[in-house]
Amino acid sequence: MQPIGVFDSGLGGLTVVRALTEELPGESVVYLGDTARLPYGTKGAETVVRYSRLSARFLLRHDIKMLLVACNTASAYALETLQGEAAVPVLGAVEPGASEAVAASRAGRVGVIGTLGTVRSGSYVRAIAALDPHVKVTTLACPLFVPLAEEGWLGGADGDGDLEGRAATAIAERYLGELRAREPELDVIVLGCTHYPLLRPLLARVAEGLWRRPVALVDSAGAMARAAERELARLGLLALPAGPRAPGEALHCFLTDEARFAELGARFLGHPLERVERVDLPAT
Ligand code: DGL
């Protein structure tokens, strides 16, 4: 009955918690959002590794049975370091997303979109090459998608609608248009960032318009939740649902900065956060 620890640079990692609690309603989660240091996606490798180690150490003090690195940028730069230091299994976002993409691609051509850091790290390229060296991977950083998702300018599946929807559509067309120019044959795009599941309807619509056929979107948050379920089952650590739970029992959320947490938390989780505490992470 120990909780699963999940950390992210901010509240976007709640997309992983959402997928996890849908797949595994019996689990409890201790979540750390390092909102004071967000974004990780524009920072260098050493900084992201340092921040990730502080977040992991904080969660490891909460008697967790598994650590999930929900943040793609932290997974890309710090996963091996954290796996070498933690006494519990540590799962990242990259390998689960990569393996679902390889399984989904018939053309053997995969696109990966994410933060500057995730793309610069080359982690998806390496993960996909390790699974199938014949798959060609095209990566593209899409830095404006994070603020777009945080602002709630999501565009949606049904067209442009209001000015926010048109702005979101134009940005998605700009990025995916570049991906299309670089790889017209791809049939799968990995949403390699915590925030992108919110943009999924928009990205599916824009991708279909550009490629003139459906393009499969692999959501790394969902892929990670499914990988966590398999690993917990393999280790005999799955918590089965045991009746109704008190508010805040299933998810205890720690944040290093409290600004906008209610609005953003509800947007990424799909319902309001019930138990939130602000914390300062010890410097070591
Ligand atoms: N959580 C980050 C990721 O998935 C996105 C936000 C950030 O740049 O910190 O890469």
PDB file of C-alpha atoms and ligand atoms in Angstrom:
ATOM      1  CA  MET A   1       0.000   0.000   0.000  1.00  0.00           C
ATOM      2  CA  GLN A   2       2.983   2.360  -0.330  1.00  0.00           C
ATOM      3  CA  PRO A   3       2.419   5.329  -2.668  1.00  0.00           C
ATOM      4  CA  ILE A   4       3.982   5.878  -6.082  1.00  0.00           C
ATOM      5  CA  GLY A   5       6.186   8.977  -6.260  1.00  0.00           C
ATOM      6  CA  VAL A   6       5.805  11.173  -9.347  1.00  0.00           C
ATOM      7  CA  PHE A   7       7.742  14.336 -10.092  1.00  0.00           C
ATOM      8  CA  ASP A   8       7.720  16.954 -12.788  1.00  0.00           C
ATOM      9  CA  SER A   9       9.066  20.441 -13.362  1.00  0.00           C
ATOM     10  CA  GLY A  10       5.552  21.734 -12.642  1.00  0.00           C
ATOM     11  CA  LEU A  11       1.916  20.742 -12.869  1.00  0.00           C
ATOM     12  CA  GLY A  12       2.031  19.243 -16.395  1.00  0.00           C
ATOM     13  CA  GLY A  13       3.076  15.909 -14.869  1.00  0.00           C
ATOM     14  CA  LEU A  14      -0.447  15.608 -13.555  1.00  0.00           C
ATOM     15  CA  THR A  15      -1.288  14.302 -17.058  1.00  0.00           C
ATOM     16  CA  VAL A  16       0.733  11.228 -16.013  1.00  0.00           C
ATOM     17  CA  VAL A  17      -1.094  11.045 -12.661  1.00  0.00           C
ATOM     18  CA  ARG A  18      -4.395  11.293 -14.512  1.00  0.00           C
ATOM     19  CA  ALA A  19      -3.473   8.406 -16.826  1.00  0.00           C
ATOM     20  CA  LEU A  20      -2.069   6.425 -13.889  1.00  0.00           C
ATOM     21  CA  THR A  21      -5.160   6.744 -11.700  1.00  0.00           C
ATOM     22  CA  GLU A  22      -7.407   5.872 -14.664  1.00  0.00           C
ATOM     23  CA  GLU A  23      -5.383   2.680 -15.253  1.00  0.00           C
ATOM     24  CA  LEU A  24      -4.769   1.933 -11.557  1.00  0.00           C
ATOM     25  CA  PRO A  25      -7.560   3.312  -9.330  1.00  0.00           C
ATOM     26  CA  GLY A  26      -6.209   1.513  -6.242  1.00  0.00           C
ATOM     27  CA  GLU A  27      -2.885   3.384  -6.197  1.00  0.00           C
ATOM     28  CA  SER A  28      -1.952   6.445  -4.124  1.00  0.00           C
ATOM     29  CA  VAL A  29       0.398   9.058  -5.496  1.00  0.00           C
ATOM     30  CA  VAL A  30       2.770  11.514  -3.833  1.00  0.00           C
ATOM     31  CA  TYR A  31       3.440  14.208  -6.438  1.00  0.00           C
ATOM     32  CA  LEU A  32       6.142  16.850  -6.483  1.00  0.00           C
ATOM     33  CA  GLY A  33       5.840  19.748  -8.930  1.00  0.00           C
ATOM     34  CA  ASP A  34       9.006  21.851  -8.975  1.00  0.00           C
ATOM     35  CA  THR A  35       6.977  24.876 -10.028  1.00  0.00           C
ATOM     36  CA  ALA A  36       9.538  27.337  -8.608  1.00  0.00           C
ATOM     37  CA  ARG A  37      12.124  26.143 -11.147  1.00  0.00           C
ATOM     38  CA  LEU A  38       9.847  25.564 -14.175  1.00  0.00           C
ATOM     39  CA  PRO A  39      10.599  25.341 -17.061  1.00  0.00           C
ATOM     40  CA  TYR A  40      13.184  22.564 -17.262  1.00  0.00           C
ATOM     41  CA  GLY A  41      12.778  22.333 -21.034  1.00  0.00           C
ATOM     42  CA  THR A  42      14.905  25.379 -21.832  1.00  0.00           C
ATOM     43  CA  LYS A  43      17.696  24.603 -19.330  1.00  0.00           C
ATOM     44  CA  GLY A  44      20.987  22.761 -19.744  1.00  0.00           C
ATOM     45  CA  ALA A  45      21.674  19.134 -18.859  1.00  0.00           C
ATOM     46  CA  GLU A  46      23.616  19.781 -15.637  1.00  0.00           C
ATOM     47  CA  THR A  47      20.926  22.041 -14.217  1.00  0.00           C
ATOM     48  CA  VAL A  48      18.147  19.586 -15.042  1.00  0.00           C
ATOM     49  CA  VAL A  49      20.093  16.693 -13.458  1.00  0.00           C
ATOM     50  CA  ARG A  50      20.704  18.770 -10.301  1.00  0.00           C
ATOM     51  CA  TYR A  51      17.042  19.769  -9.971  1.00  0.00           C
ATOM     52  CA  SER A  52      15.872  16.221 -10.715  1.00  0.00           C
ATOM     53  CA  ARG A  53      18.075  14.731  -7.990  1.00  0.00           C
ATOM     54  CA  LEU A  54      16.605  17.155  -5.424  1.00  0.00           C
ATOM     55  CA  SER A  55      13.062  16.230  -6.468  1.00  0.00           C
ATOM     56  CA  ALA A  56      13.796  12.500  -6.408  1.00  0.00           C
ATOM     57  CA  ARG A  57      15.401  12.702  -2.963  1.00  0.00           C
ATOM     58  CA  PHE A  58      12.382  14.559  -1.593  1.00  0.00           C
ATOM     59  CA  LEU A  59      10.005  11.852  -2.835  1.00  0.00           C
ATOM     60  CA  LEU A  60      12.241   8.998  -1.673  1.00  0.00           C
ATOM     61  CA  ARG A  61      11.759  10.300   1.881  1.00  0.00           C
ATOM     62  CA  HIS A  62       8.029   9.527   1.511  1.00  0.00           C
ATOM     63  CA  ASP A  63       8.335   5.738   1.561  1.00  0.00           C
ATOM     64  CA  ILE A  64       7.425   5.343  -2.106  1.00  0.00           C
ATOM     65  CA  LYS A  65       7.480   1.948  -3.868  1.00  0.00           C
ATOM     66  CA  MET A  66       8.303   3.336  -7.328  1.00  0.00           C
ATOM     67  CA  LEU A  67       9.485   6.661  -8.743  1.00  0.00           C
ATOM     68  CA  LEU A  68       8.054   8.015 -11.998  1.00  0.00           C
ATOM     69  CA  VAL A  69       9.902  10.826 -13.736  1.00  0.00           C
ATOM     70  CA  ALA A  70       6.866  12.361 -15.439  1.00  0.00           C
ATOM     71  CA  CYS A  71       8.859  15.216 -16.969  1.00  0.00           C
ATOM     72  CA  ASN A  72      10.221  14.249 -20.389  1.00  0.00           C
ATOM     73  CA  THR A  73      13.113  16.702 -20.077  1.00  0.00           C
ATOM     74  CA  ALA A  74      14.130  15.271 -16.685  1.00  0.00           C
ATOM     75  CA  SER A  75      13.735  11.728 -18.071  1.00  0.00           C
ATOM     76  CA  ALA A  76      15.878  12.648 -21.067  1.00  0.00           C
ATOM     77  CA  TYR A  77      18.739  14.055 -18.991  1.00  0.00           C
ATOM     78  CA  ALA A  78      18.575  12.480 -15.528  1.00  0.00           C
ATOM     79  CA  LEU A  79      16.974   9.018 -15.681  1.00  0.00           C
ATOM     80  CA  GLU A  80      20.181   6.993 -15.520  1.00  0.00           C
ATOM     81  CA  THR A  81      21.546   9.095 -12.645  1.00  0.00           C
ATOM     82  CA  LEU A  82      18.328   8.640 -10.674  1.00  0.00           C
ATOM     83  CA  GLN A  83      18.179   4.908 -11.408  1.00  0.00           C
ATOM     84  CA  GLY A  84      21.733   4.604 -10.089  1.00  0.00           C
ATOM     85  CA  GLU A  85      20.864   6.400  -6.848  1.00  0.00           C
ATOM     86  CA  ALA A  86      17.364   5.248  -5.873  1.00  0.00           C
ATOM     87  CA  ALA A  87      16.603   2.062  -3.972  1.00  0.00           C
ATOM     88  CA  VAL A  88      13.208   1.713  -5.724  1.00  0.00           C
ATOM     89  CA  PRO A  89      12.436   1.172  -9.443  1.00  0.00           C
ATOM     90  CA  VAL A  90      12.637   4.438 -11.415  1.00  0.00           C
ATOM     91  CA  LEU A  91      10.690   4.800 -14.682  1.00  0.00           C
ATOM     92  CA  GLY A  92      11.009   7.639 -17.176  1.00  0.00           C
ATOM     93  CA  ALA A  93       8.784   8.892 -19.979  1.00  0.00           C
ATOM     94  CA  VAL A  94      11.093   8.305 -22.933  1.00  0.00           C
ATOM     95  CA  GLU A  95      11.366   4.514 -23.197  1.00  0.00           C
ATOM     96  CA  PRO A  96       7.582   3.841 -22.840  1.00  0.00           C
ATOM     97  CA  GLY A  97       6.764   6.500 -25.468  1.00  0.00           C
ATOM     98  CA  ALA A  98       9.490   5.199 -27.782  1.00  0.00           C
ATOM     99  CA  SER A  99       8.316   1.614 -27.582  1.00  0.00           C
ATOM    100  CA  GLU A 100       4.638   2.462 -28.233  1.00  0.00           C
ATOM    101  CA  ALA A 101       5.755   4.561 -31.226  1.00  0.00           C
ATOM    102  CA  VAL A 102       7.838   1.747 -32.722  1.00  0.00           C
ATOM    103  CA  ALA A 103       4.914  -0.658 -32.275  1.00  0.00           C
ATOM    104  CA  ALA A 104       2.476   1.808 -33.905  1.00  0.00           C
ATOM    105  CA  SER A 105       4.549   2.777 -36.968  1.00  0.00           C
ATOM    106  CA  ARG A 106       3.963   0.784 -40.148  1.00  0.00           C
ATOM    107  CA  ALA A 107       6.109   3.128 -42.245  1.00  0.00           C
ATOM    108  CA  GLY A 108       9.105   2.902 -39.893  1.00  0.00           C
ATOM    109  CA  ARG A 109       9.127   6.712 -39.770  1.00  0.00           C
ATOM    110  CA  VAL A 110       8.479   8.351 -36.393  1.00  0.00           C
ATOM    111  CA  GLY A 111       8.330  12.027 -35.442  1.00  0.00           C
ATOM    112  CA  VAL A 112       9.039  13.175 -31.877  1.00  0.00           C
ATOM    113  CA  ILE A 113       8.049  16.582 -30.558  1.00  0.00           C
ATOM    114  CA  GLY A 114       9.134  17.905 -27.156  1.00  0.00           C
ATOM    115  CA  THR A 115      11.015  20.639 -25.358  1.00  0.00           C
ATOM    116  CA  LEU A 116      14.374  21.988 -26.517  1.00  0.00           C
ATOM    117  CA  GLY A 117      16.097  19.908 -23.833  1.00  0.00           C
ATOM    118  CA  THR A 118      14.356  16.650 -24.728  1.00  0.00           C
ATOM    119  CA  VAL A 119      15.204  17.095 -28.408  1.00  0.00           C
ATOM    120  CA  ARG A 120      18.770  18.266 -27.751  1.00  0.00           C
ATOM    121  CA  SER A 121      19.454  15.257 -25.482  1.00  0.00           C
ATOM    122  CA  GLY A 122      18.869  12.805 -28.349  1.00  0.00           C
ATOM    123  CA  SER A 123      17.198  10.456 -25.864  1.00  0.00           C
ATOM    124  CA  TYR A 124      14.240   9.463 -28.082  1.00  0.00           C
ATOM    125  CA  VAL A 125      16.542   8.841 -31.036  1.00  0.00           C
ATOM    126  CA  ARG A 126      18.687   6.522 -28.899  1.00  0.00           C
ATOM    127  CA  ALA A 127      15.684   4.772 -27.308  1.00  0.00           C
ATOM    128  CA  ILE A 128      14.047   4.094 -30.690  1.00  0.00           C
ATOM    129  CA  ALA A 129      17.336   2.969 -32.265  1.00  0.00           C
ATOM    130  CA  ALA A 130      17.794   0.491 -29.395  1.00  0.00           C
ATOM    131  CA  LEU A 131      14.329  -0.951 -30.073  1.00  0.00           C
ATOM    132  CA  ASP A 132      14.544  -0.992 -33.869  1.00  0.00           C
ATOM    133  CA  PRO A 133      17.548   0.486 -35.704  1.00  0.00           C
ATOM    134  CA  HIS A 134      15.579   0.568 -38.988  1.00  0.00           C
ATOM    135  CA  VAL A 135      13.083   3.164 -37.734  1.00  0.00           C
ATOM    136  CA  LYS A 136      13.932   6.692 -38.887  1.00  0.00           C
ATOM    137  CA  VAL A 137      13.307   9.334 -36.220  1.00  0.00           C
ATOM    138  CA  THR A 138      12.746  13.037 -36.877  1.00  0.00           C
ATOM    139  CA  THR A 139      12.697  15.262 -33.794  1.00  0.00           C
ATOM    140  CA  LEU A 140      11.456  18.821 -33.430  1.00  0.00           C
ATOM    141  CA  ALA A 141      11.449  21.164 -30.439  1.00  0.00           C
ATOM    142  CA  CYS A 142       8.135  23.009 -30.029  1.00  0.00           C
ATOM    143  CA  PRO A 143       8.810  25.456 -27.155  1.00  0.00           C
ATOM    144  CA  LEU A 144       5.589  27.442 -27.576  1.00  0.00           C
ATOM    145  CA  PHE A 145       3.383  24.417 -26.865  1.00  0.00           C
ATOM    146  CA  VAL A 146       4.114  24.521 -23.100  1.00  0.00           C
ATOM    147  CA  PRO A 147       2.824  28.089 -22.524  1.00  0.00           C
ATOM    148  CA  LEU A 148      -0.054  27.414 -24.936  1.00  0.00           C
ATOM    149  CA  ALA A 149      -1.229  24.448 -22.840  1.00  0.00           C
ATOM    150  CA  GLU A 150      -0.730  26.392 -19.590  1.00  0.00           C
ATOM    151  CA  GLU A 151      -2.813  29.298 -20.926  1.00  0.00           C
ATOM    152  CA  GLY A 152      -5.565  26.901 -21.960  1.00  0.00           C
ATOM    153  CA  TRP A 153      -5.331  27.947 -25.618  1.00  0.00           C
ATOM    154  CA  LEU A 154      -5.992  24.434 -26.786  1.00  0.00           C
ATOM    155  CA  GLY A 155      -7.506  24.942 -30.235  1.00  0.00           C
ATOM    156  CA  GLY A 156      -9.515  21.745 -30.101  1.00  0.00           C
ATOM    157  CA  ALA A 157     -10.707  19.261 -32.677  1.00  0.00           C
ATOM    158  CA  ASP A 158     -13.478  21.262 -34.323  1.00  0.00           C
ATOM    159  CA  GLY A 159     -11.659  24.111 -35.974  1.00  0.00           C
ATOM    160  CA  ASP A 160     -10.404  27.531 -35.085  1.00  0.00           C
ATOM    161  CA  GLY A 161     -13.329  29.129 -33.249  1.00  0.00           C
ATOM    162  CA  ASP A 162     -12.112  32.137 -31.296  1.00  0.00           C
ATOM    163  CA  LEU A 163      -8.879  34.131 -31.540  1.00  0.00           C
ATOM    164  CA  GLU A 164      -7.130  31.852 -28.989  1.00  0.00           C
ATOM    165  CA  GLY A 165      -8.103  28.830 -31.070  1.00  0.00           C
ATOM    166  CA  ARG A 166      -6.779  30.462 -34.241  1.00  0.00           C
ATOM    167  CA  ALA A 167      -3.500  31.362 -32.513  1.00  0.00           C
ATOM    168  CA  ALA A 168      -3.093  27.784 -31.250  1.00  0.00           C
ATOM    169  CA  THR A 169      -3.863  26.430 -34.720  1.00  0.00           C
ATOM    170  CA  ALA A 170      -1.345  28.767 -36.366  1.00  0.00           C
ATOM    171  CA  ILE A 171       1.410  27.703 -33.935  1.00  0.00           C
ATOM    172  CA  ALA A 172       0.604  24.011 -34.423  1.00  0.00           C
ATOM    173  CA  GLU A 173       0.625  24.495 -38.221  1.00  0.00           C
ATOM    174  CA  ARG A 174       4.001  26.228 -38.023  1.00  0.00           C
ATOM    175  CA  TYR A 175       5.643  23.431 -36.003  1.00  0.00           C
ATOM    176  CA  LEU A 176       3.957  20.431 -37.601  1.00  0.00           C
ATOM    177  CA  GLY A 177       4.430  22.041 -41.030  1.00  0.00           C
ATOM    178  CA  GLU A 178       8.185  21.975 -40.394  1.00  0.00           C
ATOM    179  CA  LEU A 179       7.980  18.339 -39.275  1.00  0.00           C
ATOM    180  CA  ARG A 180       5.997  17.500 -42.426  1.00  0.00           C
ATOM    181  CA  ALA A 181       8.620  19.190 -44.624  1.00  0.00           C
ATOM    182  CA  ARG A 182      11.378  17.210 -42.936  1.00  0.00           C
ATOM    183  CA  GLU A 183       9.577  13.843 -42.931  1.00  0.00           C
ATOM    184  CA  PRO A 184       6.570  13.551 -45.265  1.00  0.00           C
ATOM    185  CA  GLU A 185       6.444   9.765 -44.781  1.00  0.00           C
ATOM    186  CA  LEU A 186       6.012   9.598 -40.998  1.00  0.00           C
ATOM    187  CA  ASP A 187       2.884   7.915 -39.659  1.00  0.00           C
ATOM    188  CA  VAL A 188       3.426   8.348 -35.883  1.00  0.00           C
ATOM    189  CA  ILE A 189       4.221  11.399 -33.762  1.00  0.00           C
ATOM    190  CA  VAL A 190       5.291  11.010 -30.120  1.00  0.00           C
ATOM    191  CA  LEU A 191       3.931  13.726 -27.846  1.00  0.00           C
ATOM    192  CA  GLY A 192       7.162  13.836 -25.842  1.00  0.00           C
ATOM    193  CA  CYS A 193       6.168  16.378 -23.194  1.00  0.00           C
ATOM    194  CA  THR A 194       3.908  16.399 -20.146  1.00  0.00           C
ATOM    195  CA  HIS A 195       1.829  19.266 -21.540  1.00  0.00           C
ATOM    196  CA  TYR A 196       1.023  17.934 -24.995  1.00  0.00           C
ATOM    197  CA  PRO A 197      -1.859  15.562 -24.105  1.00  0.00           C
ATOM    198  CA  LEU A 198      -3.980  18.714 -23.627  1.00  0.00           C
ATOM    199  CA  LEU A 199      -3.192  19.729 -27.208  1.00  0.00           C
ATOM    200  CA  ARG A 200      -3.937  16.292 -28.625  1.00  0.00           C
ATOM    201  CA  PRO A 201      -7.250  17.164 -30.379  1.00  0.00           C
ATOM    202  CA  LEU A 202      -5.598  20.224 -31.984  1.00  0.00           C
ATOM    203  CA  LEU A 203      -2.481  18.298 -33.029  1.00  0.00           C
ATOM    204  CA  ALA A 204      -4.529  15.416 -34.468  1.00  0.00           C
ATOM    205  CA  ARG A 205      -6.589  17.874 -36.548  1.00  0.00           C
ATOM    206  CA  VAL A 206      -3.591  19.855 -37.805  1.00  0.00           C
ATOM    207  CA  ALA A 207      -1.537  16.703 -38.542  1.00  0.00           C
ATOM    208  CA  GLU A 208      -4.378  15.158 -40.540  1.00  0.00           C
ATOM    209  CA  GLY A 209      -4.708  18.380 -42.548  1.00  0.00           C
ATOM    210  CA  LEU A 210      -0.977  18.525 -43.295  1.00  0.00           C
ATOM    211  CA  TRP A 211      -0.337  14.853 -44.063  1.00  0.00           C
ATOM    212  CA  ARG A 212      -3.791  14.377 -45.660  1.00  0.00           C
ATOM    213  CA  ARG A 213      -4.201  11.095 -43.771  1.00  0.00           C
ATOM    214  CA  PRO A 214      -4.509  10.161 -40.097  1.00  0.00           C
ATOM    215  CA  VAL A 215      -1.229  10.288 -38.158  1.00  0.00           C
ATOM    216  CA  ALA A 216      -1.102   8.266 -34.910  1.00  0.00           C
ATOM    217  CA  LEU A 217      -0.258  10.354 -31.851  1.00  0.00           C
ATOM    218  CA  VAL A 218       1.533   8.464 -29.073  1.00  0.00           C
ATOM    219  CA  ASP A 219       1.059  10.136 -25.726  1.00  0.00           C
ATOM    220  CA  SER A 220       4.100   9.590 -23.496  1.00  0.00           C
ATOM    221  CA  ALA A 221       1.987  10.205 -20.344  1.00  0.00           C
ATOM    222  CA  GLY A 222      -0.369   7.308 -21.150  1.00  0.00           C
ATOM    223  CA  ALA A 223       2.535   5.109 -22.290  1.00  0.00           C
ATOM    224  CA  MET A 224       4.322   5.764 -19.009  1.00  0.00           C
ATOM    225  CA  ALA A 225       1.250   4.895 -16.924  1.00  0.00           C
ATOM    226  CA  ARG A 226       0.905   1.588 -18.816  1.00  0.00           C
ATOM    227  CA  ALA A 227       4.620   0.842 -18.317  1.00  0.00           C
ATOM    228  CA  ALA A 228       4.263   1.556 -14.571  1.00  0.00           C
ATOM    229  CA  GLU A 229       1.303  -0.832 -14.390  1.00  0.00           C
ATOM    230  CA  ARG A 230       3.297  -3.634 -16.073  1.00  0.00           C
ATOM    231  CA  GLU A 231       6.298  -3.080 -13.808  1.00  0.00           C
ATOM    232  CA  LEU A 232       4.202  -2.983 -10.604  1.00  0.00           C
ATOM    233  CA  ALA A 233       2.391  -6.168 -11.680  1.00  0.00           C
ATOM    234  CA  ARG A 234       5.717  -7.866 -12.442  1.00  0.00           C
ATOM    235  CA  LEU A 235       7.028  -6.946  -8.992  1.00  0.00           C
ATOM    236  CA  GLY A 236       3.782  -7.968  -7.246  1.00  0.00           C
ATOM    237  CA  LEU A 237       3.331  -4.395  -5.987  1.00  0.00           C
ATOM    238  CA  LEU A 238      -0.030  -3.433  -7.549  1.00  0.00           C
ATOM    239  CA  ALA A 239      -2.524  -1.911  -5.081  1.00  0.00           C
ATOM    240  CA  LEU A 240      -6.043  -3.107  -5.769  1.00  0.00           C
ATOM    241  CA  PRO A 241      -9.010  -0.731  -5.298  1.00  0.00           C
ATOM    242  CA  ALA A 242     -10.309  -0.950  -1.721  1.00  0.00           C
ATOM    243  CA  GLY A 243     -13.554   1.032  -1.692  1.00  0.00           C
ATOM    244  CA  PRO A 244     -14.215   4.794  -1.630  1.00  0.00           C
ATOM    245  CA  ARG A 245     -11.406   7.094  -0.511  1.00  0.00           C
ATOM    246  CA  ALA A 246     -11.351  10.267   1.550  1.00  0.00           C
ATOM    247  CA  PRO A 247     -10.543  13.544  -0.311  1.00  0.00           C
ATOM    248  CA  GLY A 248      -6.803  13.871  -0.813  1.00  0.00           C
ATOM    249  CA  GLU A 249      -6.118  10.222   0.030  1.00  0.00           C
ATOM    250  CA  ALA A 250      -5.315   9.202  -3.544  1.00  0.00           C
ATOM    251  CA  LEU A 251      -3.128  12.216  -4.384  1.00  0.00           C
ATOM    252  CA  HIS A 252      -0.923  14.281  -2.087  1.00  0.00           C
ATOM    253  CA  CYS A 253       0.635  17.124  -4.003  1.00  0.00           C
ATOM    254  CA  PHE A 254       3.748  19.112  -3.030  1.00  0.00           C
ATOM    255  CA  LEU A 255       4.732  22.237  -4.971  1.00  0.00           C
ATOM    256  CA  THR A 256       7.788  24.469  -4.688  1.00  0.00           C
ATOM    257  CA  ASP A 257       5.718  27.515  -5.741  1.00  0.00           C
ATOM    258  CA  GLU A 258       1.996  27.942  -5.288  1.00  0.00           C
ATOM    259  CA  ALA A 259       1.141  30.476  -8.050  1.00  0.00           C
ATOM    260  CA  ARG A 260      -1.748  29.396 -10.323  1.00  0.00           C
ATOM    261  CA  PHE A 261      -1.755  25.869  -8.881  1.00  0.00           C
ATOM    262  CA  ALA A 262      -5.566  25.606  -8.606  1.00  0.00           C
ATOM    263  CA  GLU A 263      -6.211  26.611 -12.225  1.00  0.00           C
ATOM    264  CA  LEU A 264      -3.324  24.646 -13.746  1.00  0.00           C
ATOM    265  CA  GLY A 265      -3.743  21.644 -11.476  1.00  0.00           C
ATOM    266  CA  ALA A 266      -7.371  21.202 -12.497  1.00  0.00           C
ATOM    267  CA  ARG A 267      -6.493  21.689 -16.169  1.00  0.00           C
ATOM    268  CA  PHE A 268      -3.839  18.945 -16.237  1.00  0.00           C
ATOM    269  CA  LEU A 269      -5.466  16.548 -13.772  1.00  0.00           C
ATOM    270  CA  GLY A 270      -9.034  16.922 -15.064  1.00  0.00           C
ATOM    271  CA  HIS A 271     -10.432  17.785 -11.625  1.00  0.00           C
ATOM    272  CA  PRO A 272      -9.401  20.074  -8.747  1.00  0.00           C
ATOM    273  CA  LEU A 273      -6.435  19.209  -6.528  1.00  0.00           C
ATOM    274  CA  GLU A 274      -7.551  18.353  -3.001  1.00  0.00           C
ATOM    275  CA  ARG A 275      -4.388  18.164  -0.923  1.00  0.00           C
ATOM    276  CA  VAL A 276      -1.608  20.623  -1.752  1.00  0.00           C
ATOM    277  CA  GLU A 277       1.400  21.744   0.294  1.00  0.00           C
ATOM    278  CA  ARG A 278       4.144  24.198  -0.591  1.00  0.00           C
ATOM    279  CA  VAL A 279       7.664  22.974   0.164  1.00  0.00           C
ATOM    280  CA  ASP A 280      11.245  24.183  -0.130  1.00  0.00           C
ATOM    281  CA  LEU A 281      13.533  21.444  -1.398  1.00  0.00           C
ATOM    282  CA  PRO A 282      16.677  21.027   0.731  1.00  0.00           C
ATOM    283  CA  ALA A 283      19.744  22.086  -1.270  1.00  0.00           C
ATOM    284  CA  THR A 284      21.417  18.649  -0.993  1.00  0.00           C
TER     285      THR A 284
HETATM  286  N1  DGL B   1       7.649  18.900 -17.989  1.00  0.00           N
HETATM  287  C1  DGL B   1       8.377  19.341 -19.152  1.00  0.00           C
HETATM  288  C2  DGL B   1       8.563  18.150 -20.106  1.00  0.00           C
HETATM  289  O1  DGL B   1       7.787  17.219 -20.119  1.00  0.00           O
HETATM  290  C3  DGL B   1       7.682  20.499 -19.848  1.00  0.00           C
HETATM  291  C4  DGL B   1       7.712  21.792 -19.049  1.00  0.00           C
HETATM  292  C5  DGL B   1       9.106  22.302 -18.801  1.00  0.00           C
HETATM  293  O2  DGL B   1       9.782  22.746 -19.754  1.00  0.00           O
HETATM  294  O3  DGL B   1       9.538  22.251 -17.658  1.00  0.00           O
HETATM  295  O4  DGL B   1       9.517  18.121 -20.841  1.00  0.00           O
END
